[in-house]
mmCIF file with all atom_site columns, C-alpha atoms in Angstrom:
data_model
loop_
_atom_site.group_PDB
_atom_site.id
_atom_site.type_symbol
_atom_site.label_atom_id
_atom_site.label_alt_id
_atom_site.label_comp_id
_atom_site.label_asym_id
_atom_site.label_entity_id
_atom_site.label_seq_id
_atom_site.pdbx_PDB_ins_code
_atom_site.Cartn_x
_atom_site.Cartn_y
_atom_site.Cartn_z
_atom_site.occupancy
_atom_site.B_iso_or_equiv
_atom_site.pdbx_formal_charge
_atom_site.auth_seq_id
_atom_site.auth_comp_id
_atom_site.auth_asym_id
_atom_site.auth_atom_id
_atom_site.pdbx_PDB_model_num
ATOM 1   C CA . MET A 1 1   ? 19.626  23.885  -10.606 1.00 69.00 ? 789 MET A CA 1
ATOM 2   C CA . ASN A 1 2   ? 18.813  20.877  -12.531 1.00 79.00 ? 790 ASN A CA 1
ATOM 3   C CA . ASN A 1 3   ? 21.543  19.616  -15.039 1.00 86.00 ? 791 ASN A CA 1
ATOM 4   C CA . VAL A 1 4   ? 20.850  16.958  -17.419 1.00 83.00 ? 792 VAL A CA 1
ATOM 5   C CA . TRP A 1 5   ? 24.649  16.256  -17.645 1.00 83.00 ? 793 TRP A CA 1
ATOM 6   C CA . GLU A 1 6   ? 24.853  15.031  -13.994 1.00 85.00 ? 794 GLU A CA 1
ATOM 7   C CA . ILE A 1 7   ? 22.063  12.447  -14.751 1.00 81.00 ? 795 ILE A CA 1
ATOM 8   C CA . GLN A 1 8   ? 23.446  8.968   -13.755 1.00 81.00 ? 796 GLN A CA 1
ATOM 9   C CA . PRO A 1 9   ? 22.327  5.521   -15.145 1.00 84.00 ? 797 PRO A CA 1
ATOM 10  C CA . HIS A 1 10  ? 19.791  3.640   -13.133 1.00 73.00 ? 798 HIS A CA 1
ATOM 11  C CA . GLN A 1 11  ? 21.209  0.607   -11.036 1.00 77.00 ? 799 GLN A CA 1
ATOM 12  C CA . VAL A 1 12  ? 19.022  -2.299  -10.639 1.00 75.00 ? 800 VAL A CA 1
ATOM 13  C CA . THR A 1 13  ? 19.321  -3.835  -7.069  1.00 72.00 ? 801 THR A CA 1
ATOM 14  C CA . SER A 1 14  ? 18.305  -7.172  -6.046  1.00 67.00 ? 802 SER A CA 1
ATOM 15  C CA . SER A 1 15  ? 16.963  -5.892  -2.663  1.00 73.00 ? 803 SER A CA 1
ATOM 16  C CA . PRO A 1 16  ? 13.225  -5.992  -1.845  1.00 70.00 ? 804 PRO A CA 1
ATOM 17  C CA . LEU A 1 17  ? 13.224  -2.865  0.139   1.00 71.00 ? 805 LEU A CA 1
ATOM 18  C CA . ASP A 1 18  ? 13.304  -0.342  -2.825  1.00 78.00 ? 806 ASP A CA 1
ATOM 19  C CA . LYS A 1 19  ? 10.449  -2.170  -4.746  1.00 88.00 ? 807 LYS A CA 1
ATOM 20  C CA . VAL A 1 20  ? 6.622   -1.604  -4.461  1.00 93.00 ? 808 VAL A CA 1
ATOM 21  C CA . TRP A 1 21  ? 4.536   -4.278  -3.081  1.00 94.00 ? 809 TRP A CA 1
ATOM 22  C CA . LEU A 1 22  ? 0.882   -5.196  -2.679  1.00 94.00 ? 810 LEU A CA 1
ATOM 23  C CA . LEU A 1 23  ? 0.153   -7.797  0.178   1.00 92.00 ? 811 LEU A CA 1
ATOM 24  C CA . TYR A 1 24  ? -3.506  -8.752  0.587   1.00 92.00 ? 812 TYR A CA 1
ATOM 25  C CA . GLY A 1 25  ? -5.154  -11.553 2.129   1.00 89.00 ? 813 GLY A CA 1
ATOM 26  C CA . GLU A 1 26  ? -7.178  -12.983 5.006   1.00 84.00 ? 814 GLU A CA 1
ATOM 27  C CA . PRO A 1 27  ? -7.054  -11.632 8.724   1.00 84.00 ? 815 PRO A CA 1
ATOM 28  C CA . GLY A 1 28  ? -4.311  -13.288 10.734  1.00 83.00 ? 816 GLY A CA 1
ATOM 29  C CA . THR A 1 29  ? -1.854  -14.185 7.930   1.00 85.00 ? 817 THR A CA 1
ATOM 30  C CA . ARG A 1 30  ? 0.536   -11.618 9.387   1.00 88.00 ? 818 ARG A CA 1
ATOM 31  C CA . LYS A 1 31  ? 0.445   -9.158  6.531   1.00 91.00 ? 819 LYS A CA 1
ATOM 32  C CA . THR A 1 32  ? 1.549   -6.288  8.605   1.00 93.00 ? 820 THR A CA 1
ATOM 33  C CA . THR A 1 33  ? 4.414   -8.350  10.034  1.00 91.00 ? 821 THR A CA 1
ATOM 34  C CA . VAL A 1 34  ? 5.542   -9.035  6.608   1.00 90.00 ? 822 VAL A CA 1
ATOM 35  C CA . ALA A 1 35  ? 4.873   -5.346  5.483   1.00 91.00 ? 823 ALA A CA 1
ATOM 36  C CA . ALA A 1 36  ? 7.059   -3.855  8.537   1.00 90.00 ? 824 ALA A CA 1
ATOM 37  C CA . GLY A 1 37  ? 10.009  -6.090  7.065   1.00 85.00 ? 825 GLY A CA 1
ATOM 38  C CA . ASP A 1 38  ? 13.075  -4.345  8.071   1.00 87.00 ? 826 ASP A CA 1
ATOM 39  C CA . LYS A 1 39  ? 11.843  -2.762  11.149  1.00 90.00 ? 827 LYS A CA 1
ATOM 40  C CA . GLU A 1 40  ? 14.745  -0.470  11.835  1.00 92.00 ? 828 GLU A CA 1
ATOM 41  C CA . HIS A 1 41  ? 14.260  1.336   8.313   1.00 93.00 ? 829 HIS A CA 1
ATOM 42  C CA . THR A 1 42  ? 10.555  0.691   7.565   1.00 95.00 ? 830 THR A CA 1
ATOM 43  C CA . LEU A 1 43  ? 7.940   3.478   8.627   1.00 96.00 ? 831 LEU A CA 1
ATOM 44  C CA . LEU A 1 44  ? 4.374   2.064   8.957   1.00 97.00 ? 832 LEU A CA 1
ATOM 45  C CA . LEU A 1 45  ? 1.809   4.427   8.075   1.00 97.00 ? 833 LEU A CA 1
ATOM 46  C CA . ALA A 1 46  ? -1.156  2.778   10.086  1.00 97.00 ? 834 ALA A CA 1
ATOM 47  C CA . PHE A 1 47  ? -4.619  3.857   9.014   1.00 97.00 ? 835 PHE A CA 1
ATOM 48  C CA . GLU A 1 48  ? -5.559  0.404   10.778  1.00 94.00 ? 836 GLU A CA 1
ATOM 49  C CA . VAL A 1 49  ? -3.721  -0.459  14.024  1.00 92.00 ? 837 VAL A CA 1
ATOM 50  C CA . GLY A 1 50  ? -2.361  -3.737  13.123  1.00 88.00 ? 838 GLY A CA 1
ATOM 51  C CA . TYR A 1 51  ? 0.880   -3.502  14.751  1.00 92.00 ? 839 TYR A CA 1
ATOM 52  C CA . LYS A 1 52  ? 0.243   -4.203  18.436  1.00 90.00 ? 840 LYS A CA 1
ATOM 53  C CA . PHE A 1 53  ? 2.053   -7.393  18.577  1.00 90.00 ? 841 PHE A CA 1
ATOM 54  C CA . ILE A 1 54  ? 5.122   -6.245  16.249  1.00 92.00 ? 842 ILE A CA 1
ATOM 55  C CA . PRO A 1 55  ? 7.966   -5.276  18.747  1.00 93.00 ? 843 PRO A CA 1
ATOM 56  C CA . GLY A 1 56  ? 10.218  -2.318  17.598  1.00 94.00 ? 844 GLY A CA 1
ATOM 57  C CA . VAL A 1 57  ? 8.153   -1.231  14.594  1.00 95.00 ? 845 VAL A CA 1
ATOM 58  C CA . TYR A 1 58  ? 8.134   2.455   13.886  1.00 96.00 ? 846 TYR A CA 1
ATOM 59  C CA . ALA A 1 59  ? 4.742   3.401   13.271  1.00 96.00 ? 847 ALA A CA 1
ATOM 60  C CA . VAL A 1 60  ? 2.398   6.396   13.244  1.00 96.00 ? 848 VAL A CA 1
ATOM 61  C CA . ASN A 1 61  ? -1.242  6.272   13.427  1.00 97.00 ? 849 ASN A CA 1
ATOM 62  C CA . LEU A 1 62  ? -2.968  8.043   10.765  1.00 97.00 ? 850 LEU A CA 1
ATOM 63  C CA . ASN A 1 63  ? -6.871  9.302   10.745  1.00 94.00 ? 851 ASN A CA 1
ATOM 64  C CA . SER A 1 64  ? -6.656  11.620  7.706   1.00 97.00 ? 852 SER A CA 1
ATOM 65  C CA . TRP A 1 65  ? -5.503  12.074  4.280   1.00 98.00 ? 853 TRP A CA 1
ATOM 66  C CA . ILE A 1 66  ? -3.901  15.738  5.104   1.00 97.00 ? 854 ILE A CA 1
ATOM 67  C CA . THR A 1 67  ? -1.938  14.049  8.080   1.00 97.00 ? 855 THR A CA 1
ATOM 68  C CA . LEU A 1 68  ? -0.292  11.311  5.497   1.00 98.00 ? 856 LEU A CA 1
ATOM 69  C CA . LYS A 1 69  ? 0.511   14.250  3.299   1.00 97.00 ? 857 LYS A CA 1
ATOM 70  C CA . GLN A 1 70  ? 2.179   16.072  6.109   1.00 97.00 ? 858 GLN A CA 1
ATOM 71  C CA . TYR A 1 71  ? 4.467   13.105  6.989   1.00 97.00 ? 859 TYR A CA 1
ATOM 72  C CA . LEU A 1 72  ? 5.407   12.614  3.364   1.00 97.00 ? 860 LEU A CA 1
ATOM 73  C CA . ASN A 1 73  ? 6.584   16.063  3.186   1.00 96.00 ? 861 ASN A CA 1
ATOM 74  C CA . GLN A 1 74  ? 8.667   15.533  6.255   1.00 96.00 ? 862 GLN A CA 1
ATOM 75  C CA . LEU A 1 75  ? 10.137  12.505  4.575   1.00 96.00 ? 863 LEU A CA 1
ATOM 76  C CA . ASP A 1 76  ? 11.752  14.670  1.899   1.00 95.00 ? 864 ASP A CA 1
ATOM 77  C CA . ASP A 1 77  ? 14.357  15.622  4.654   1.00 95.00 ? 865 ASP A CA 1
ATOM 78  C CA . PRO A 1 78  ? 17.669  14.113  3.969   1.00 94.00 ? 866 PRO A CA 1
ATOM 79  C CA . LYS A 1 79  ? 17.883  12.934  7.741   1.00 94.00 ? 867 LYS A CA 1
ATOM 80  C CA . ALA A 1 80  ? 14.698  10.919  7.184   1.00 94.00 ? 868 ALA A CA 1
ATOM 81  C CA . LYS A 1 81  ? 15.881  9.282   4.033   1.00 92.00 ? 869 LYS A CA 1
ATOM 82  C CA . GLU A 1 82  ? 19.114  8.177   6.145   1.00 94.00 ? 870 GLU A CA 1
ATOM 83  C CA . LYS A 1 83  ? 16.666  6.519   8.613   1.00 95.00 ? 871 LYS A CA 1
ATOM 84  C CA . PHE A 1 84  ? 14.068  4.905   6.588   1.00 96.00 ? 872 PHE A CA 1
ATOM 85  C CA . THR A 1 85  ? 14.212  3.114   3.090   1.00 95.00 ? 873 THR A CA 1
ATOM 86  C CA . THR A 1 86  ? 10.634  1.819   3.117   1.00 96.00 ? 874 THR A CA 1
ATOM 87  C CA . LEU A 1 87  ? 7.043   3.006   3.842   1.00 97.00 ? 875 LEU A CA 1
ATOM 88  C CA . ALA A 1 88  ? 4.237   0.671   4.396   1.00 97.00 ? 876 ALA A CA 1
ATOM 89  C CA . ILE A 1 89  ? 0.582   1.841   4.174   1.00 97.00 ? 877 ILE A CA 1
ATOM 90  C CA . ASP A 1 90  ? -1.897  -0.242  6.214   1.00 95.00 ? 878 ASP A CA 1
ATOM 91  C CA . THR A 1 91  ? -4.441  -0.610  4.847   1.00 93.00 ? 879 THR A CA 1
ATOM 92  C CA . ILE A 1 92  ? -4.218  1.014   1.467   1.00 96.00 ? 880 ILE A CA 1
ATOM 93  C CA . GLY A 1 93  ? -8.042  0.620   1.191   1.00 94.00 ? 881 GLY A CA 1
ATOM 94  C CA . LEU A 1 94  ? -8.552  2.902   4.314   1.00 96.00 ? 882 LEU A CA 1
ATOM 95  C CA . ALA A 1 95  ? -6.069  5.417   2.741   1.00 97.00 ? 883 ALA A CA 1
ATOM 96  C CA . TYR A 1 96  ? -8.407  5.661   -0.103  1.00 96.00 ? 884 TYR A CA 1
ATOM 97  C CA . LYS A 1 97  ? -11.346 6.366   1.829   1.00 96.00 ? 885 LYS A CA 1
ATOM 98  C CA . ALA A 1 98  ? -9.275  9.067   3.713   1.00 97.00 ? 886 ALA A CA 1
ATOM 99  C CA . CYS A 1 99  ? -8.563  10.590  0.393   1.00 97.00 ? 887 CYS A CA 1
ATOM 100 C CA . VAL A 1 100 ? -12.319 10.721  -0.457  1.00 97.00 ? 888 VAL A CA 1
ATOM 101 C CA . ASN A 1 101 ? -13.230 12.433  2.762   1.00 97.00 ? 889 ASN A CA 1
ATOM 102 C CA . TYR A 1 102 ? -10.450 14.746  2.092   1.00 97.00 ? 890 TYR A CA 1
ATOM 103 C CA . ILE A 1 103 ? -11.988 15.629  -1.221  1.00 97.00 ? 891 ILE A CA 1
ATOM 104 C CA . CYS A 1 104 ? -15.498 15.934  0.100   1.00 97.00 ? 892 CYS A CA 1
ATOM 105 C CA . ALA A 1 105 ? -14.205 18.155  3.034   1.00 97.00 ? 893 ALA A CA 1
ATOM 106 C CA . GLN A 1 106 ? -12.644 20.472  0.217   1.00 95.00 ? 894 GLN A CA 1
ATOM 107 C CA . LYS A 1 107 ? -15.955 20.577  -1.658  1.00 95.00 ? 895 LYS A CA 1
ATOM 108 C CA . GLY A 1 108 ? -17.981 20.970  1.439   1.00 96.00 ? 896 GLY A CA 1
ATOM 109 C CA . VAL A 1 109 ? -20.182 17.740  0.806   1.00 96.00 ? 897 VAL A CA 1
ATOM 110 C CA . SER A 1 110 ? -20.870 14.687  2.812   1.00 95.00 ? 898 SER A CA 1
ATOM 111 C CA . ASP A 1 111 ? -20.750 12.293  0.049   1.00 96.00 ? 899 ASP A CA 1
ATOM 112 C CA . ILE A 1 112 ? -18.303 12.192  -3.067  1.00 95.00 ? 900 ILE A CA 1
ATOM 113 C CA . GLY A 1 113 ? -21.433 11.454  -5.151  1.00 94.00 ? 901 GLY A CA 1
ATOM 114 C CA . ASP A 1 114 ? -22.754 14.825  -4.485  1.00 95.00 ? 902 ASP A CA 1
ATOM 115 C CA . ILE A 1 115 ? -19.902 16.453  -6.559  1.00 95.00 ? 903 ILE A CA 1
ATOM 116 C CA . PRO A 1 116 ? -21.712 17.110  -9.913  1.00 93.00 ? 904 PRO A CA 1
ATOM 117 C CA . TYR A 1 117 ? -21.223 15.074  -12.915 1.00 91.00 ? 905 TYR A CA 1
ATOM 118 C CA . GLY A 1 118 ? -19.053 12.567  -11.246 1.00 89.00 ? 906 GLY A CA 1
ATOM 119 C CA . LYS A 1 119 ? -16.302 14.570  -10.969 1.00 95.00 ? 907 LYS A CA 1
ATOM 120 C CA . GLY A 1 120 ? -15.799 13.935  -7.488  1.00 95.00 ? 908 GLY A CA 1
ATOM 121 C CA . TYR A 1 121 ? -14.703 10.358  -8.185  1.00 94.00 ? 909 TYR A CA 1
ATOM 122 C CA . SER A 1 122 ? -11.941 11.732  -10.659 1.00 94.00 ? 910 SER A CA 1
ATOM 123 C CA . MET A 1 123 ? -10.792 14.235  -8.387  1.00 96.00 ? 911 MET A CA 1
ATOM 124 C CA . ALA A 1 124 ? -10.386 11.453  -5.506  1.00 96.00 ? 912 ALA A CA 1
ATOM 125 C CA . LYS A 1 125 ? -8.504  9.112   -7.889  1.00 95.00 ? 913 LYS A CA 1
ATOM 126 C CA . ASN A 1 126 ? -6.227  11.711  -9.167  1.00 96.00 ? 914 ASN A CA 1
ATOM 127 C CA . GLU A 1 127 ? -5.294  12.978  -5.785  1.00 97.00 ? 915 GLU A CA 1
ATOM 128 C CA . PHE A 1 128 ? -4.877  9.286   -4.694  1.00 97.00 ? 916 PHE A CA 1
ATOM 129 C CA . GLU A 1 129 ? -2.599  8.467   -7.650  1.00 96.00 ? 917 GLU A CA 1
ATOM 130 C CA . LYS A 1 130 ? -0.577  11.715  -7.234  1.00 97.00 ? 918 LYS A CA 1
ATOM 131 C CA . VAL A 1 131 ? 0.337   11.089  -3.572  1.00 97.00 ? 919 VAL A CA 1
ATOM 132 C CA . ILE A 1 132 ? 0.818   7.145   -3.620  1.00 97.00 ? 920 ILE A CA 1
ATOM 133 C CA . ASN A 1 133 ? 3.074   7.525   -6.720  1.00 96.00 ? 921 ASN A CA 1
ATOM 134 C CA . SER A 1 134 ? 5.004   10.377  -4.995  1.00 96.00 ? 922 SER A CA 1
ATOM 135 C CA . ILE A 1 135 ? 6.383   7.744   -2.524  1.00 97.00 ? 923 ILE A CA 1
ATOM 136 C CA . PRO A 1 136 ? 8.601   5.581   -5.007  1.00 95.00 ? 924 PRO A CA 1
ATOM 137 C CA . GLN A 1 137 ? 9.522   9.087   -6.563  1.00 94.00 ? 925 GLN A CA 1
ATOM 138 C CA . ARG A 1 138 ? 10.978  10.235  -3.119  1.00 95.00 ? 926 ARG A CA 1
ATOM 139 C CA . GLY A 1 139 ? 13.201  7.207   -3.415  1.00 93.00 ? 927 GLY A CA 1
ATOM 140 C CA . TYR A 1 140 ? 11.186  4.998   -0.834  1.00 95.00 ? 928 TYR A CA 1
ATOM 141 C CA . GLY A 1 141 ? 10.330  1.422   -1.428  1.00 95.00 ? 929 GLY A CA 1
ATOM 142 C CA . LEU A 1 142 ? 6.462   0.955   -0.661  1.00 96.00 ? 930 LEU A CA 1
ATOM 143 C CA . VAL A 1 143 ? 4.548   -1.753  0.902   1.00 96.00 ? 931 VAL A CA 1
ATOM 144 C CA . MET A 1 144 ? 0.798   -1.557  0.412   1.00 96.00 ? 932 MET A CA 1
ATOM 145 C CA . VAL A 1 145 ? -1.488  -3.901  2.784   1.00 95.00 ? 933 VAL A CA 1
ATOM 146 C CA . ALA A 1 146 ? -4.986  -4.883  1.862   1.00 94.00 ? 934 ALA A CA 1
ATOM 147 C CA . HIS A 1 147 ? -7.706  -7.161  2.875   1.00 91.00 ? 935 HIS A CA 1
ATOM 148 C CA . SER A 1 148 ? -8.959  -9.800  0.623   1.00 87.00 ? 936 SER A CA 1
ATOM 149 C CA . ASP A 1 149 ? -12.770 -10.358 -0.246  1.00 80.00 ? 937 ASP A CA 1
ATOM 150 C CA . GLU A 1 150 ? -14.229 -13.596 -1.513  1.00 67.00 ? 938 GLU A CA 1
ATOM 151 C CA . LEU A 1 151 ? -16.681 -13.298 -4.640  1.00 57.00 ? 939 LEU A CA 1
ATOM 152 C CA . ASN A 1 152 ? -19.211 -16.338 -4.823  1.00 52.00 ? 940 ASN A CA 1
ATOM 153 C CA . ASP A 1 153 ? -19.861 -16.707 -8.753  1.00 51.00 ? 941 ASP A CA 1
ATOM 154 C CA . GLU A 1 154 ? -22.383 -19.673 -9.893  1.00 52.00 ? 942 GLU A CA 1
ATOM 155 C CA . LYS A 1 155 ? -20.406 -20.039 -12.927 1.00 54.00 ? 943 LYS A CA 1
ATOM 156 C CA . ASN A 1 156 ? -16.928 -19.841 -11.944 1.00 53.00 ? 944 ASN A CA 1
ATOM 157 C CA . GLY A 1 157 ? -16.935 -20.537 -8.203  1.00 50.00 ? 945 GLY A CA 1
ATOM 158 C CA . VAL A 1 158 ? -15.370 -18.618 -5.454  1.00 49.00 ? 946 VAL A CA 1
ATOM 159 C CA . SER A 1 159 ? -12.706 -16.202 -6.352  1.00 65.00 ? 947 SER A CA 1
ATOM 160 C CA . VAL A 1 160 ? -10.739 -13.779 -4.229  1.00 72.00 ? 948 VAL A CA 1
ATOM 161 C CA . ARG A 1 161 ? -9.873  -10.222 -5.179  1.00 77.00 ? 949 ARG A CA 1
ATOM 162 C CA . VAL A 1 162 ? -8.289  -7.174  -3.458  1.00 80.00 ? 950 VAL A CA 1
ATOM 163 C CA . ASP A 1 163 ? -10.865 -5.580  -1.047  1.00 81.00 ? 951 ASP A CA 1
ATOM 164 C CA . ILE A 1 164 ? -10.761 -2.031  -2.309  1.00 84.00 ? 952 ILE A CA 1
ATOM 165 C CA . ASP A 1 165 ? -12.801 0.405   -4.279  1.00 84.00 ? 953 ASP A CA 1
ATOM 166 C CA . LYS A 1 166 ? -12.383 -0.443  -8.054  1.00 84.00 ? 954 LYS A CA 1
ATOM 167 C CA . ARG A 1 167 ? -11.554 3.273   -8.859  1.00 85.00 ? 955 ARG A CA 1
ATOM 168 C CA . PRO A 1 168 ? -8.068  3.219   -7.161  1.00 88.00 ? 956 PRO A CA 1
ATOM 169 C CA . SER A 1 169 ? -7.560  -0.608  -7.984  1.00 89.00 ? 957 SER A CA 1
ATOM 170 C CA . SER A 1 170 ? -5.804  0.225   -11.317 1.00 87.00 ? 958 SER A CA 1
ATOM 171 C CA . VAL A 1 171 ? -3.612  2.792   -9.634  1.00 91.00 ? 959 VAL A CA 1
ATOM 172 C CA . ILE A 1 172 ? -2.390  0.314   -6.896  1.00 91.00 ? 960 ILE A CA 1
ATOM 173 C CA . LYS A 1 173 ? -1.962  -2.702  -9.345  1.00 88.00 ? 961 LYS A CA 1
ATOM 174 C CA . GLY A 1 174 ? -0.273  -0.723  -11.916 1.00 89.00 ? 962 GLY A CA 1
ATOM 175 C CA . LEU A 1 175 ? 2.343   0.786   -9.236  1.00 91.00 ? 963 LEU A CA 1
ATOM 176 C CA . ALA A 1 176 ? 3.079   -2.686  -7.685  1.00 92.00 ? 964 ALA A CA 1
ATOM 177 C CA . ASP A 1 177 ? 6.264   -4.629  -8.913  1.00 91.00 ? 965 ASP A CA 1
ATOM 178 C CA . PHE A 1 178 ? 4.845   -7.636  -6.809  1.00 90.00 ? 966 PHE A CA 1
ATOM 179 C CA . ILE A 1 179 ? 1.399   -8.825  -5.707  1.00 90.00 ? 967 ILE A CA 1
ATOM 180 C CA . LEU A 1 180 ? 1.170   -11.302 -3.063  1.00 89.00 ? 968 LEU A CA 1
ATOM 181 C CA . TYR A 1 181 ? -1.815  -13.076 -1.716  1.00 88.00 ? 969 TYR A CA 1
ATOM 182 C CA . SER A 1 182 ? -1.859  -14.821 1.753   1.00 86.00 ? 970 SER A CA 1
ATOM 183 C CA . ARG A 1 183 ? -4.131  -17.191 3.024   1.00 81.00 ? 971 ARG A CA 1
ATOM 184 C CA . LYS A 1 184 ? -4.486  -19.781 5.801   1.00 76.00 ? 972 LYS A CA 1
ATOM 185 C CA . GLU A 1 185 ? -4.985  -23.545 5.231   1.00 75.00 ? 973 GLU A CA 1
ATOM 186 C CA . PRO A 1 186 ? -5.521  -26.477 7.637   1.00 71.00 ? 974 PRO A CA 1
ATOM 187 C CA . LYS A 1 187 ? -2.381  -28.564 8.179   1.00 70.00 ? 975 LYS A CA 1
ATOM 188 C CA . GLU A 1 188 ? -2.752  -31.997 6.814   1.00 71.00 ? 976 GLU A CA 1
ATOM 189 C CA . ASN A 1 189 ? -1.944  -33.997 9.822   1.00 70.00 ? 977 ASN A CA 1
ATOM 190 C CA . ASP A 1 190 ? -3.697  -31.417 12.205  1.00 64.00 ? 978 ASP A CA 1
ATOM 191 C CA . PRO A 1 191 ? -6.823  -29.877 10.805  1.00 59.00 ? 979 PRO A CA 1
ATOM 192 C CA . ASP A 1 192 ? -7.181  -27.589 13.838  1.00 58.00 ? 980 ASP A CA 1
ATOM 193 C CA . GLU A 1 193 ? -3.665  -26.097 13.232  1.00 59.00 ? 981 GLU A CA 1
ATOM 194 C CA . MET A 1 194 ? -3.344  -23.435 10.363  1.00 54.00 ? 982 MET A CA 1
ATOM 195 C CA . THR A 1 195 ? -0.368  -22.783 8.143   1.00 59.00 ? 983 THR A CA 1
ATOM 196 C CA . VAL A 1 196 ? -0.270  -19.368 6.261   1.00 57.00 ? 984 VAL A CA 1
ATOM 197 C CA . TYR A 1 197 ? 0.727   -19.603 2.564   1.00 61.00 ? 985 TYR A CA 1
ATOM 198 C CA . ALA A 1 198 ? 1.684   -16.737 0.211   1.00 58.00 ? 986 ALA A CA 1
ATOM 199 C CA . TYR A 1 199 ? 0.990   -16.827 -3.384  1.00 61.00 ? 987 TYR A CA 1
ATOM 200 C CA . SER A 1 200 ? 2.530   -14.604 -5.957  1.00 63.00 ? 988 SER A CA 1
ATOM 201 C CA . GLU A 1 201 ? 0.470   -13.072 -8.630  1.00 62.00 ? 989 GLU A CA 1
ATOM 202 C CA . THR A 1 202 ? 3.194   -11.477 -10.432 1.00 56.00 ? 990 THR A CA 1
ATOM 203 C CA . HIS A 1 203 ? 6.812   -12.413 -11.358 1.00 45.00 ? 991 HIS A CA 1
ATOM 204 C CA . SER A 1 204 ? 9.708   -10.243 -12.544 1.00 44.00 ? 992 SER A CA 1
ATOM 205 C CA . ASP A 1 205 ? 12.703  -10.875 -14.533 1.00 42.00 ? 993 ASP A CA 1
ATOM 206 C CA . ARG A 1 206 ? 14.146  -7.537  -13.796 1.00 38.00 ? 994 ARG A CA 1
ATOM 207 C CA . ILE A 1 207 ? 15.955  -8.741  -10.747 1.00 32.00 ? 995 ILE A CA 1
#
């Protein structure tokens, strides 16, 4: 039975493991390696197999939204919480596409736009938000990996954005405590060699 008198005040930690991160950027910038972080205590939920060269990582290959939900239900087990502190989703864009396919299968359509009055898009966004939000609510840290996309604008030049459908974008960015963009740049003394840089889009005075 829930008891309001047993509620304890929240303790803010300096650990990055209990925060929500969005890592996006160019291919080859080791986003998945960073997402794996503390490999002994991170579970990588891989819609994209980007961990081939990360030894010792705990990873499961996912090809459907329902499989993700099944793993999340198992992670409610206290034994799972003793083992893992953080979940990483690679990539969050493919996770959303799996969510859309899940809604289509439920409604017996091949395209989300075939659900009348645009309701399919709302259903997919609501389902996506509910499930992704449940991860920090379960007490896990969360790292979301995404690709980047360059936009060419005649007025403003080239800009970079997270390569994901605009509908779940507000969910993802609203949930993230920190957003990092990574890119490769040539070294000054050797243009053939590349250095990876990470740029923060957010800052927090909470820790």
